[in-house]
Amino acid sequence: ETCDAMDKIQIGIDKQKDIFQVVAGVLHLGQIEFKALSDDESSEVVNAEGENCPLSVTCKLLGLNKELLKKSLVTRVRIMPPAQQLVTS
């Protein structure tokens, strides 16, 4: 039904594949698990090993670097007023 609807609004097969690939990547992103570290302020990705782990599959589908995504997922970014200074932790 979804493909038929996309066909009716003239979304080509290649674009449909791209859309489904992004949706699959986002769904796999939701399967990544985190564990709080002992300082109760930080966390780490738990299931990040192997080529079939959610992190690897997400990166493959979305064309992302695994280590950069892993780091980004556990890095807190805050913008501090008044100078709008960017602070990461």
mmCIF file of C-alpha atoms in Angstrom:
data_model
loop_
_atom_site.group_PDB
_atom_site.id
_atom_site.type_symbol
_atom_site.label_atom_id
_atom_site.label_comp_id
_atom_site.label_asym_id
_atom_site.label_seq_id
_atom_site.Cartn_x
_atom_site.Cartn_y
_atom_site.Cartn_z
ATOM 1 C CA GLU A 1 0.000 0.000 0.000
ATOM 2 C CA THR A 2 2.791 2.408 0.862
ATOM 3 C CA CYS A 3 4.593 1.779 -2.423
ATOM 4 C CA ASP A 4 1.319 2.161 -4.339
ATOM 5 C CA ALA A 5 0.700 5.500 -2.642
ATOM 6 C CA MET A 6 4.244 6.633 -3.475
ATOM 7 C CA ASP A 7 3.738 5.536 -7.083
ATOM 8 C CA LYS A 8 0.524 7.567 -7.302
ATOM 9 C CA ILE A 9 2.327 10.735 -6.243
ATOM 10 C CA GLN A 10 5.134 9.920 -8.661
ATOM 11 C CA ILE A 11 7.910 9.055 -6.225
ATOM 12 C CA GLY A 12 10.284 6.894 -8.254
ATOM 13 C CA ILE A 13 11.590 3.493 -7.213
ATOM 14 C CA ASP A 14 15.051 4.859 -6.345
ATOM 15 C CA LYS A 15 13.564 7.550 -4.075
ATOM 16 C CA GLN A 16 11.291 4.962 -2.458
ATOM 17 C CA LYS A 17 14.320 2.802 -1.659
ATOM 18 C CA ASP A 18 16.064 5.845 -0.153
ATOM 19 C CA ILE A 19 13.021 6.639 1.989
ATOM 20 C CA PHE A 20 12.753 3.064 3.263
ATOM 21 C CA GLN A 21 16.491 2.994 3.969
ATOM 22 C CA VAL A 22 16.263 6.151 6.116
ATOM 23 C CA VAL A 23 13.210 4.805 7.960
ATOM 24 C CA ALA A 24 15.019 1.515 8.625
ATOM 25 C CA GLY A 25 18.067 3.426 9.887
ATOM 26 C CA VAL A 26 15.963 5.465 12.304
ATOM 27 C CA LEU A 27 14.213 2.312 13.550
ATOM 28 C CA HIS A 28 17.560 0.625 14.197
ATOM 29 C CA LEU A 29 18.767 3.790 15.947
ATOM 30 C CA GLY A 30 15.965 3.195 18.460
ATOM 31 C CA GLN A 31 17.402 -0.253 19.244
ATOM 32 C CA ILE A 32 20.724 1.118 20.532
ATOM 33 C CA GLU A 33 21.069 0.538 24.277
ATOM 34 C CA PHE A 34 22.858 2.718 26.811
ATOM 35 C CA LYS A 35 24.319 2.082 30.246
ATOM 36 C CA ALA A 36 24.863 4.733 32.908
ATOM 37 C CA LEU A 37 28.441 5.059 34.081
ATOM 38 C CA SER A 38 29.460 5.235 37.726
ATOM 39 C CA ASP A 39 29.481 9.051 37.811
ATOM 40 C CA ASP A 40 25.702 9.091 37.074
ATOM 41 C CA GLU A 41 26.379 11.906 34.591
ATOM 42 C CA SER A 42 27.702 9.897 31.656
ATOM 43 C CA SER A 43 26.624 6.886 29.665
ATOM 44 C CA GLU A 44 28.009 4.495 27.093
ATOM 45 C CA VAL A 45 26.578 2.492 24.229
ATOM 46 C CA VAL A 46 26.154 -1.112 25.386
ATOM 47 C CA ASN A 47 25.423 -3.156 22.272
ATOM 48 C CA ALA A 48 27.988 -1.675 19.864
ATOM 49 C CA GLU A 49 30.042 -4.697 18.811
ATOM 50 C CA GLY A 50 29.785 -6.681 15.600
ATOM 51 C CA GLU A 51 28.491 -5.801 12.181
ATOM 52 C CA ASN A 52 24.899 -6.783 13.030
ATOM 53 C CA CYS A 53 24.576 -4.680 16.185
ATOM 54 C CA PRO A 54 22.033 -1.825 16.005
ATOM 55 C CA LEU A 55 24.788 0.814 15.913
ATOM 56 C CA SER A 56 26.548 -0.824 12.947
ATOM 57 C CA VAL A 57 23.334 -1.407 11.036
ATOM 58 C CA THR A 58 22.197 2.189 11.654
ATOM 59 C CA CYS A 59 25.506 3.543 10.385
ATOM 60 C CA LYS A 60 25.425 1.341 7.306
ATOM 61 C CA LEU A 61 21.873 2.359 6.426
ATOM 62 C CA LEU A 62 22.430 6.079 7.037
ATOM 63 C CA GLY A 63 25.991 6.253 5.699
ATOM 64 C CA LEU A 64 27.478 7.363 9.019
ATOM 65 C CA ASN A 65 30.819 6.772 10.716
ATOM 66 C CA LYS A 66 30.274 4.318 13.578
ATOM 67 C CA GLU A 67 32.738 5.864 16.032
ATOM 68 C CA LEU A 68 31.496 9.401 15.383
ATOM 69 C CA LEU A 69 27.856 8.396 15.876
ATOM 70 C CA LYS A 70 28.730 6.458 19.026
ATOM 71 C CA LYS A 71 30.535 9.505 20.437
ATOM 72 C CA SER A 72 27.721 11.857 19.403
ATOM 73 C CA LEU A 73 25.098 9.713 21.132
ATOM 74 C CA VAL A 74 26.830 10.012 24.512
ATOM 75 C CA THR A 75 27.987 13.630 24.279
ATOM 76 C CA ARG A 76 25.823 16.266 25.899
ATOM 77 C CA VAL A 77 25.728 19.611 24.083
ATOM 78 C CA ARG A 78 24.455 22.731 25.815
ATOM 79 C CA ILE A 79 24.348 26.342 24.695
ATOM 80 C CA MET A 80 25.077 28.615 27.634
ATOM 81 C CA PRO A 81 23.707 32.172 27.685
ATOM 82 C CA PRO A 82 24.410 35.058 27.460
ATOM 83 C CA ALA A 83 27.228 34.569 24.928
ATOM 84 C CA GLN A 84 25.597 31.461 23.420
ATOM 85 C CA GLN A 85 28.754 29.500 24.231
ATOM 86 C CA LEU A 86 28.687 25.855 23.133
ATOM 87 C CA VAL A 87 29.595 23.441 25.958
ATOM 88 C CA THR A 88 30.047 19.678 25.502
ATOM 89 C CA SER A 89 30.422 17.041 28.193
#
